[in-house]
Coordinates of C-alpha atoms and ligand atoms in Angstrom, one line a residue:
M1351 CA -2.8 23.3 17.3
K1352 CA -4.4 20.4 15.3
V1353 CA -2.0 17.3 15.1
M1354 CA -3.0 13.7 13.7
G1355 CA -1.7 10.1 14.4
I1356 CA -1.6 7.0 12.7
G1357 CA -2.1 3.5 13.9
N1358 CA -4.0 0.7 16.0
A1359 CA -2.0 -0.4 19.0
S1360 CA 0.0 0.3 22.6
R1361 CA 2.7 1.8 21.0
E1362 CA -0.2 4.8 19.1
H1363 CA -2.0 5.3 22.2
A1364 CA 2.0 6.3 24.3
I1365 CA 2.3 9.1 21.3
A1366 CA -1.3 10.3 21.7
E1367 CA -1.3 10.9 25.1
A1368 CA 2.1 11.9 25.1
L1369 CA 0.9 14.8 22.7
E1370 CA -2.6 15.1 24.7
R1371 CA -0.1 15.9 27.9
S1372 CA 1.7 19.4 25.3
K1373 CA 1.4 22.5 27.0
H1374 CA 0.0 23.3 23.5
H1375 CA -2.9 21.2 23.6
P1376 CA -3.7 20.5 20.2
M1377 CA -7.2 18.9 19.1
I1378 CA -5.8 15.5 18.5
F1379 CA -7.1 13.8 15.6
W1380 CA -6.2 9.9 14.3
L1381 CA -6.2 7.6 11.6
A1382 CA -6.7 3.1 12.2
E1383 CA -7.6 0.4 11.0
I1384 CA -9.0 -0.9 14.4
R1385 CA -11.2 1.3 17.2
N1386 CA -8.3 1.7 19.8
P1387 CA -10.4 2.7 23.0
G1388 CA -7.9 4.7 24.5
I1389 CA -6.4 6.9 21.5
F1390 CA -10.6 7.3 20.4
E1391 CA -11.3 7.9 24.1
I1392 CA -8.1 11.1 24.0
C1393 CA -9.1 12.2 20.2
K1394 CA -13.0 13.0 22.3
R1395 CA -11.3 14.5 25.2
S1396 CA -9.0 17.2 23.3
G1397 CA -11.9 17.8 20.7
G1398 CA -10.2 16.1 17.6
E1399 CA -11.6 13.1 15.7
F1400 CA -11.1 9.6 14.8
A1401 CA -11.2 7.7 11.5
L1402 CA -11.5 4.5 10.7
S1403 CA -8.9 4.1 7.2
K1404 CA -6.4 2.0 6.0
T1405 CA -3.2 3.3 7.0
T1406 CA -1.5 2.1 4.6
A1407 CA -3.4 4.1 1.6
P1408 CA -1.3 7.8 1.2
E1409 CA -3.3 9.1 -0.9
K1410 CA -6.1 8.3 1.8
V1411 CA -4.4 9.0 5.3
A1412 CA -3.1 12.3 3.6
S1413 CA -6.7 13.6 2.2
H1414 CA -7.9 13.3 6.0
A1415 CA -4.8 15.3 6.3
E1416 CA -6.1 17.9 4.5
K1417 CA -9.7 17.6 5.8
W1418 CA -9.0 18.2 9.4
G1419 CA -6.7 21.1 9.0
V1420 CA -3.6 19.1 11.1
D1421 CA -0.5 21.4 11.5
F1422 CA 1.1 18.0 11.5
V1423 CA 1.0 14.5 11.3
I1424 CA 3.3 11.6 13.4
V1425 CA 3.0 7.9 12.3
G1426 CA 3.0 4.6 14.7
P1427 CA 3.7 2.3 13.0
E1428 CA 6.1 1.1 10.3
E1429 CA 4.5 -0.1 7.3
P1430 CA 3.3 3.8 6.2
N1431 CA 6.7 5.0 6.0
F1432 CA 7.4 1.9 4.1
H1433 CA 4.5 2.4 1.5
G1434 CA 5.2 6.4 0.7
V1435 CA 3.0 7.9 3.7
P1436 CA 5.4 10.6 5.1
D1437 CA 6.3 11.7 1.1
E1438 CA 2.9 11.9 -0.2
L1439 CA 2.0 14.2 2.9
E1440 CA 5.0 16.3 2.2
R1441 CA 4.0 16.8 -1.3
R1442 CA 0.5 18.5 -0.5
G1443 CA 2.8 20.8 2.3
I1444 CA 2.1 19.1 5.3
P1445 CA 4.6 18.4 8.0
C1446 CA 5.3 14.4 9.0
V1447 CA 7.4 12.9 11.7
G1448 CA 8.1 9.8 10.0
A1449 CA 10.5 8.3 7.7
S1450 CA 10.4 9.0 3.8
R1451 CA 9.9 5.6 2.1
D1452 CA 13.9 5.7 0.4
V1453 CA 15.5 6.3 4.1
A1454 CA 12.9 3.9 5.8
M1455 CA 14.9 0.8 3.5
I1456 CA 17.0 0.7 6.3
E1457 CA 13.8 -1.1 8.2
M1458 CA 12.2 -2.9 5.5
S1459 CA 14.3 -4.2 3.6
K1460 CA 17.5 -6.3 6.0
A1461 CA 19.0 -6.8 3.3
E1462 CA 19.4 -3.3 1.9
M1463 CA 20.2 -2.7 5.4
R1464 CA 23.7 -4.6 6.2
R1465 CA 24.8 -4.1 2.7
L1466 CA 24.6 -0.1 3.4
Q1467 CA 26.9 -1.4 6.9
W1468 CA 29.6 -3.4 4.4
E1469 CA 29.5 -0.7 1.9
Y1470 CA 30.3 2.2 5.0
G1471 CA 32.6 -0.1 7.1
I1472 CA 29.6 0.7 10.2
K1473 CA 30.6 -0.7 12.7
G1474 CA 28.6 -3.8 15.0
K1475 CA 28.3 -5.5 11.4
L1476 CA 28.1 -9.5 10.3
L1477 CA 28.2 -12.0 7.8
F1478 CA 25.2 -12.0 5.5
K1479 CA 23.8 -13.8 2.2
T1480 CA 21.2 -12.7 0.4
F1481 CA 18.4 -15.5 -1.6
R1482 CA 15.9 -14.9 -3.4
S1483 CA 14.8 -18.7 -3.6
S1484 CA 14.6 -21.4 -1.0
Q1485 CA 16.6 -23.4 -3.7
E1486 CA 19.4 -20.7 -4.4
A1487 CA 19.6 -20.5 -0.3
Y1488 CA 19.7 -24.2 0.3
T1489 CA 22.6 -25.5 -2.7
V1490 CA 24.6 -22.0 -1.2
L1491 CA 24.3 -23.5 2.2
E1492 CA 25.2 -27.2 1.3
R1493 CA 28.4 -26.1 -1.1
Y1494 CA 29.8 -23.4 1.4
S1495 CA 29.0 -24.7 4.4
D1496 CA 32.2 -27.1 4.9
T1497 CA 35.2 -24.0 4.2
L1498 CA 32.7 -21.2 5.2
T1499 CA 32.7 -21.9 9.1
W1500 CA 30.2 -18.4 9.5
L1501 CA 27.4 -20.4 7.6
Q1502 CA 27.2 -23.5 10.0
N1503 CA 25.6 -21.7 12.7
I1504 CA 22.8 -19.2 11.4
A1505 CA 19.8 -17.1 11.7
L1506 CA 17.6 -17.0 8.6
K1507 CA 15.1 -14.6 8.3
P1508 CA 12.7 -12.9 5.9
A1509 CA 14.8 -10.4 4.0
R1510 CA 12.3 -7.4 4.6
Q1511 CA 10.7 -6.6 7.6
A1512 CA 7.1 -8.5 8.4
G1513 CA 5.5 -8.0 11.1
G1514 CA 8.9 -9.3 13.3
K1515 CA 7.7 -12.9 12.5
G1516 CA 10.3 -16.2 10.3
V1517 CA 13.7 -15.7 12.1
K1518 CA 15.2 -19.3 13.4
V1519 CA 18.2 -19.6 14.4
V1520 CA 20.3 -22.9 13.1
E1521 CA 23.6 -24.3 15.7
D1522 CA 25.1 -26.9 13.2
Q1523 CA 28.0 -28.0 15.3
Q1524 CA 27.2 -31.5 16.0
L1525 CA 27.8 -33.4 12.8
Y1526 CA 25.7 -36.3 14.2
L1527 CA 22.7 -33.8 13.8
H1528 CA 24.3 -32.8 10.2
D1529 CA 21.5 -34.3 7.8
E1530 CA 18.8 -33.2 9.9
K1531 CA 19.9 -29.8 10.8
Q1532 CA 20.3 -29.3 6.3
R1533 CA 16.6 -30.3 6.0
F1534 CA 15.3 -28.1 8.7
K1535 CA 17.7 -25.0 7.2
S1536 CA 15.8 -25.9 3.6
K1537 CA 12.4 -26.3 5.8
H1538 CA 11.9 -22.9 6.8
A1539 CA 14.1 -21.8 3.7
D1540 CA 10.9 -23.1 1.6
W1541 CA 8.6 -21.7 4.7
L1542 CA 10.4 -17.9 4.2
E1543 CA 10.3 -18.2 0.5
G1544 CA 6.1 -19.1 0.8
Y1545 CA 5.7 -16.0 3.3
M1546 CA 7.7 -13.4 1.0
K1547 CA 5.0 -13.9 -1.6
S1548 CA 3.1 -12.0 -0.4
Y1549 CA 5.4 -8.9 -0.3
S1550 CA 6.5 -7.7 -3.9
D1551 CA 8.1 -4.8 -2.3
I1552 CA 12.0 -6.1 -2.7
D1553 CA 13.3 -8.2 -5.2
D1554 CA 14.9 -10.5 -1.8
K1555 CA 13.3 -13.2 0.1
I1556 CA 16.0 -14.8 2.5
L1557 CA 18.8 -13.3 4.7
V1558 CA 21.0 -15.8 6.0
E1559 CA 23.0 -13.9 8.6
E1560 CA 25.8 -15.4 10.6
K1561 CA 24.4 -16.2 13.8
V1562 CA 25.2 -14.1 17.3
W1563 CA 25.0 -14.2 20.6
G1564 CA 24.4 -11.8 24.2
P1565 CA 21.9 -9.6 25.8
E1566 CA 19.6 -7.1 23.3
Y1567 CA 18.7 -4.1 23.8
T1568 CA 17.0 -1.5 22.4
L1569 CA 18.2 2.1 21.0
Q1570 CA 15.6 4.7 20.0
C1571 CA 16.6 8.0 19.0
F1572 CA 15.0 11.1 17.4
A1573 CA 16.0 12.6 13.6
D1574 CA 15.6 15.6 12.1
G1575 CA 17.9 15.3 9.4
N1576 CA 21.1 16.6 10.9
C1577 CA 21.5 15.8 14.8
I1578 CA 20.6 12.3 15.9
K1579 CA 19.7 12.6 19.7
G1580 CA 19.1 9.3 21.4
M1581 CA 16.5 8.4 24.0
P1582 CA 16.9 5.9 27.3
L1583 CA 18.2 1.9 26.2
V1584 CA 14.9 -0.3 27.0
Q1585 CA 15.0 -4.1 26.6
D1586 CA 12.4 -5.8 25.1
N1587 CA 11.4 -9.3 25.7
K1588 CA 10.5 -11.2 22.9
H1589 CA 9.9 -14.7 23.6
A1590 CA 5.9 -15.3 24.6
H1591 CA 6.5 -16.9 27.6
E1592 CA 8.3 -16.7 31.2
F1593 CA 12.4 -16.8 31.2
D1594 CA 12.3 -16.8 27.4
I1595 CA 10.6 -19.6 26.2
G1596 CA 8.1 -20.1 23.4
T1597 CA 7.3 -18.5 20.3
E1598 CA 9.3 -14.5 19.8
T1599 CA 6.5 -12.4 19.6
G1600 CA 6.3 -8.5 18.9
G1601 CA 7.3 -7.7 22.7
M1602 CA 5.6 -9.5 25.9
G1603 CA 7.0 -6.1 28.1
S1604 CA 10.2 -4.4 28.2
I1605 CA 12.8 -2.5 30.9
S1606 CA 14.6 0.9 31.7
G1607 CA 16.6 2.6 33.8
P1608 CA 17.2 4.1 35.9
G1609 CA 19.1 6.9 33.4
F1610 CA 19.7 6.8 30.2
T1611 CA 22.1 3.0 30.4
L1612 CA 20.4 -0.8 31.5
P1613 CA 21.7 -3.1 34.5
F1614 CA 24.1 -4.7 32.0
I1615 CA 24.9 -2.0 29.0
T1616 CA 27.0 0.6 29.8
K1617 CA 27.9 4.0 28.7
E1618 CA 30.6 3.2 26.6
E1619 CA 28.3 0.2 25.3
Y1620 CA 25.3 3.7 24.8
Q1621 CA 28.0 5.5 23.5
E1622 CA 29.3 3.5 21.2
S1623 CA 25.4 2.2 20.0
L1624 CA 24.6 5.7 18.8
E1625 CA 27.3 6.6 16.9
I1626 CA 26.8 3.0 14.9
V1627 CA 22.4 4.4 14.3
R1628 CA 24.2 8.1 13.4
A1629 CA 26.4 6.5 11.4
L1630 CA 23.3 4.2 9.4
V1631 CA 21.3 7.3 9.1
K1632 CA 24.7 9.5 8.1
A1633 CA 24.6 6.7 4.9
I1634 CA 21.0 6.2 3.8
Q1635 CA 20.8 10.1 4.0
D1636 CA 24.3 10.1 1.3
K1637 CA 22.6 7.5 -0.7
T1638 CA 19.2 8.5 -1.3
G1639 CA 19.6 12.1 -1.0
K1640 CA 17.0 12.2 0.9
I1641 CA 16.5 13.8 5.0
Y1642 CA 15.6 11.3 7.8
H1643 CA 13.1 12.8 10.2
G1644 CA 11.2 10.9 12.7
V1645 CA 12.4 8.3 14.6
V1646 CA 14.8 6.0 14.2
A1647 CA 15.6 3.1 16.9
G1648 CA 19.4 0.2 16.3
Q1649 CA 17.8 -3.1 17.5
M1650 CA 21.1 -3.9 19.1
M1651 CA 22.5 -7.1 20.7
L1652 CA 26.1 -7.0 22.8
T1653 CA 28.3 -9.4 20.3
E1654 CA 31.9 -11.2 21.7
I1655 CA 32.5 -11.0 17.7
E1656 CA 32.3 -7.1 17.3
G1657 CA 31.1 -5.4 20.7
P1658 CA 27.7 -3.4 20.2
T1659 CA 26.4 -5.3 17.5
I1660 CA 23.2 -4.2 14.7
I1661 CA 20.4 -7.0 14.8
E1662 CA 17.8 -4.7 12.8
M1663 CA 17.0 -1.2 12.2
Y1664 CA 13.4 0.4 12.8
S1665 CA 12.0 3.8 11.2
R1666 CA 9.8 4.5 14.1
F1667 CA 9.8 3.4 18.2
G1668 CA 9.6 -0.1 19.0
D1669 CA 6.4 -1.2 20.8
P1670 CA 6.5 -2.0 23.9
E1671 CA 9.8 0.4 23.8
A1672 CA 7.8 3.3 23.3
L1673 CA 5.9 3.3 26.5
N1674 CA 9.0 3.0 29.1
V1675 CA 11.0 6.9 27.1
L1676 CA 6.9 8.7 26.1
G1677 CA 6.2 8.1 29.9
L1678 CA 9.9 9.0 30.5
L1679 CA 9.9 12.1 28.2
K1680 CA 9.8 16.1 30.6
T1681 CA 10.2 17.6 27.1
D1682 CA 7.3 18.9 26.0
F1683 CA 6.3 15.5 22.8
V1684 CA 5.1 18.4 20.6
D1685 CA 8.2 20.8 20.7
V1686 CA 10.5 17.5 20.1
C1687 CA 8.0 16.7 16.8
L1688 CA 8.3 20.5 15.7
A1689 CA 12.2 21.0 16.2
I1690 CA 12.4 17.8 14.2
I1691 CA 10.3 19.6 11.3
D1692 CA 11.9 22.4 11.2
G1693 CA 15.7 21.3 11.8
R1694 CA 16.3 22.5 15.1
L1695 CA 17.5 19.6 17.1
S1696 CA 20.0 20.7 18.0
K1697 CA 18.8 23.2 19.9
L1698 CA 16.5 21.7 22.4
D1699 CA 17.4 19.8 25.3
I1700 CA 15.7 16.5 25.0
E1701 CA 15.2 15.7 28.8
F1702 CA 14.1 12.1 29.8
D1703 CA 12.9 11.4 33.7
D1704 CA 15.4 9.7 36.0
K1705 CA 13.2 6.6 37.1
A1706 CA 13.5 2.4 36.2
T1707 CA 10.1 1.4 33.6
V1708 CA 8.8 -1.5 33.3
V1709 CA 5.6 -2.8 30.0
K1710 CA 4.4 -5.8 30.6
A1711 CA 2.1 -7.5 27.7
I1712 CA -1.4 -9.0 28.2
A1713 CA -2.7 -10.9 25.4
P1714 CA -5.1 -13.6 25.2
K1715 CA -4.2 -17.2 25.1
G1716 CA -3.9 -18.2 21.0
Y1717 CA -1.2 -15.5 20.5
P1718 CA 1.2 -15.5 18.9
D1719 CA 0.5 -18.8 16.9
N1720 CA -3.3 -18.4 16.5
R1721 CA -4.4 -15.6 16.5
D1722 CA -7.9 -17.0 16.0
L1723 CA -8.0 -17.5 19.1
A1724 CA -7.4 -14.6 20.1
K1725 CA -10.1 -12.5 19.1
N1726 CA -13.3 -11.6 19.7
H1727 CA -13.5 -11.5 24.2
L1728 CA -15.8 -9.4 25.4
V1729 CA -12.6 -7.2 27.7
S1730 CA -13.4 -5.3 31.3
V1731 CA -10.8 -3.4 32.4
D1732 CA -10.3 -1.6 36.1
E1733 CA -8.8 1.7 34.8
Q1734 CA -9.6 2.9 38.0
V1735 CA -7.6 0.2 40.0
I1736 CA -4.5 0.5 37.8
R1737 CA -4.5 4.6 38.0
Q1738 CA -4.4 3.7 41.7
E1739 CA -1.9 1.3 41.6
N1740 CA 0.1 4.6 40.0
C1741 CA 0.8 2.0 36.8
K1742 CA -0.6 3.0 33.1
L1743 CA -2.7 1.4 30.8
Y1744 CA -2.3 1.2 27.5
W1745 CA -4.9 0.0 24.9
G1746 CA -3.4 -2.8 22.2
S1747 CA -5.4 -5.0 20.2
A1748 CA -8.8 -4.1 21.1
S1749 CA -11.4 -2.6 19.1
L1750 CA -14.3 -0.3 20.7
S1751 CA -17.9 -1.5 19.6
E1752 CA -20.4 1.2 18.8
G1753 CA -22.4 -0.3 21.0
G1754 CA -19.1 1.2 23.5
E1755 CA -18.2 -3.2 24.1
I1756 CA -14.5 -3.7 23.4
L1757 CA -13.6 -6.9 22.0
S1758 CA -9.7 -8.0 21.5
A1759 CA -8.6 -8.6 18.2
G1760 CA -6.2 -11.2 17.9
S1761 CA -2.5 -9.4 19.5
R1762 CA -1.4 -7.9 23.2
L1763 CA -4.7 -6.7 24.2
V1764 CA -3.1 -3.9 26.8
E1765 CA 0.2 -3.2 27.5
I1766 CA 0.4 -1.4 31.3
L1767 CA 3.4 0.5 32.5
A1768 CA 5.4 1.1 35.8
M1769 CA 8.2 3.3 36.9
S1770 CA 9.4 3.9 40.0
D1771 CA 13.6 3.8 41.4
D1772 CA 14.5 0.7 40.7
I1773 CA 13.4 -1.9 38.0
Q1774 CA 12.2 -5.1 40.2
R1775 CA 10.3 -2.2 42.0
A1776 CA 8.5 -1.5 39.1
S1777 CA 8.1 -4.5 37.9
R1778 CA 6.0 -5.3 41.2
I1779 CA 3.6 -2.9 40.9
V1780 CA 2.6 -3.2 37.5
D1781 CA 2.2 -7.6 38.7
K1782 CA 0.0 -6.2 41.1
C1783 CA -2.1 -4.6 38.4
V1784 CA -2.8 -7.2 36.0
P1785 CA -5.9 -9.3 37.6
Y1786 CA -7.8 -5.8 36.8
V1787 CA -7.8 -7.3 33.2
K1788 CA -10.2 -9.9 32.0
L1789 CA -11.8 -11.6 29.5
L1790 CA -15.6 -11.8 30.2
D1791 CA -16.3 -15.1 28.6
G1792 CA -13.6 -16.5 30.7
W1793 CA -11.2 -17.2 28.3
G1794 CA -7.2 -17.1 29.6
L1795 CA -4.9 -14.1 29.4
F1796 CA -1.0 -14.5 29.9
Y1797 CA 2.1 -12.2 30.6
R1798 CA 5.3 -12.5 31.6
S1799 CA 5.9 -11.5 35.4
D1800 CA 9.6 -12.9 35.1
I1801 CA 10.1 -9.5 33.0
G1802 CA 11.7 -7.1 35.5
S1803 CA 12.7 -10.0 38.3
H1804 CA 15.9 -10.0 40.2
E1805 CA 15.9 -13.7 38.6
L1806 CA 15.7 -12.5 35.2
L1807 CA 17.9 -9.0 35.3
S1808 CA 20.8 -11.7 37.0
K1809 CA 20.4 -13.5 33.9
R1810 CA 20.9 -10.3 31.5
I1811 CA 23.8 -9.0 33.6
D1812 CA 25.6 -12.7 33.5
I1813 CA 25.2 -12.7 29.8
A1814 CA 26.4 -8.9 29.6
D1815 CA 29.7 -9.6 31.3
R1816 CA 30.4 -12.8 30.0
V1817 CA 30.3 -11.3 25.8
R1818 CA 32.2 -7.9 27.9
R1819 CA 34.9 -9.9 29.2
L1820 CA 35.0 -11.7 25.2
Y1821 CA 35.2 -8.5 23.0
Q1822 CA 36.8 -6.4 25.3
Y1823 CA 39.3 -9.4 25.1
R1824 CA 39.8 -9.0 21.1
R1825 CA 40.1 -5.4 21.1
S1826 CA 42.8 -5.1 23.5
K1827 CA 44.1 -8.1 20.6
G1828 CA 43.4 -6.2 17.5
I1829 CA 41.0 -9.1 16.6
L1830 CA 37.8 -7.2 17.4
G1831 CA 35.4 -8.3 14.2
K1832 CA 37.9 -10.6 12.8
R1833 CA 36.1 -14.2 12.2
I1834 CA 38.0 -17.5 11.0
D1835 CA 40.1 -17.7 7.9
W1836 CA 42.3 -20.6 8.1
L1837 CA 40.6 -23.9 8.4
P1838 CA 42.5 -27.1 9.7
R1839 CA 42.9 -29.3 5.8
V1840 CA 41.3 -26.6 4.0
G1841 CA 43.9 -23.9 4.2
K1842 CA 43.1 -20.1 4.1
M1843 CA 39.8 -18.8 3.3
D1844 CA 38.3 -15.6 3.4
P1845 CA 34.7 -15.5 5.8
V1846 CA 33.9 -12.3 4.2
A1847 CA 33.9 -14.4 0.4
L1848 CA 30.4 -14.6 -0.6
L1849 CA 29.7 -11.0 0.5
K1850 CA 31.2 -9.6 -2.6
D1851 CA 29.0 -9.5 -4.9
E1852 CA 26.0 -8.6 -1.8
L1853 CA 28.4 -5.4 -1.6
S1854 CA 28.5 -5.2 -5.8
K1855 CA 24.3 -4.8 -5.6
S1856 CA 24.6 -2.5 -3.6
K1857 CA 26.0 0.0 -5.5
E1858 CA 24.3 -1.0 -8.5
G1859 CA 21.5 0.0 -7.1
G1860 CA 22.4 3.3 -6.0
Ligands
LIG204 N1 9.2 -4.6 19.5 C1 9.7 -4.5 18.7 C2 9.3 -4.3 17.7 O1 8.7 -2.6 17.6 O2 8.9 -4.3 16.8

């Protein structure tokens, strides 16, 4: 059997490794934009090949798959999905585990995802409004923020998935800071407009959502068009520095288990989150007439207003979240892929180890704000010691030269995974491995020792308890999901008012 994968990062290294573990012993072929040392080695060992290529060019990717005569392709990152790589592969009769362009819209357009959620009445939704320019955004925020209270505390985001960047939260509750905060909103809206100029594939540029608060978690699922099976929950930690300080990154580390829930998410919340993801996939299939086959994930938050709530969707595994679940997967991953392709997921029993996992990313200083500083440092890793500690190292933003040297490429360099009976133990095991990753020119590396620590876990549990008490109270009073609709001196307001034209956009789109 021959299998081809696409993508550069640690998530793709974990996918390649899960394929390599299969009893089918596939020959593994890979396309990526940098030579990831781990994936390169797996391809060589399995008798396959590794090639450098643009991974968002459907014709190029499909031609490689044809040339290599692969049985199926698995897509790692989101951009190939957004560019229609799975569609072109299938047009040529090559099966693909990856969301086709139309259904991947639930990740690509955060605005379309929200419209779909409101149109189909899917739980866990937020009030939102989209804009095509910063001027339009600013005018609306100025005009309505006295009467529609949700506009006072907002998240300002790019309307498209844009590498996880550009989200700013503004809480405008202190009157004496109101003008300052309006200026900040306007400045960020300008920045978003500029940032979104490089994306011409959607009309919406800026998304404003009501601000919510609570612990986040990722629910990744396999989907074959008929059946959606959930994996163990994972919590990613996005901030660059300890205790959630600093710029948001692609993810500095993640925790899971033991089992399918997290220490701060209940079985019922897991089940509700799964129903939300299922409903969204069903809705996008209904809307587009296309089948969703591949991996889908809800990046969720437990909120006081709605309980389990969708923040964003992924049309792929998360990174680092993929490492947690693929590390635990007991069922043969090739069998899972074949079941997705053949629409047999409901018949396959997918099992995971009952352990806790912790992943920590190590990145060169400069990441994420000044990636040029994080590039081109010679890397040395003692993989043998890391293996002896019962950890696995996955190469990320690292490039293997023809001469066999490894250079940092500007983002998360490696991710280290440990499994144990509980999260805190797994976290300490990873910490022991960190000194074995070095940059030979002396440039600094950083990571988050707090991920999986007692202190951070206690903080997450406390927050979840508080949020849970509030949303359960709201549920008991029949006001879950209800927003303020009466204001002193203003009278009855419709908090959904601004959504009306959004929902008609959704109908036009359909
Ligand atoms: N861990 C965040 C992401 O995969 O986008």
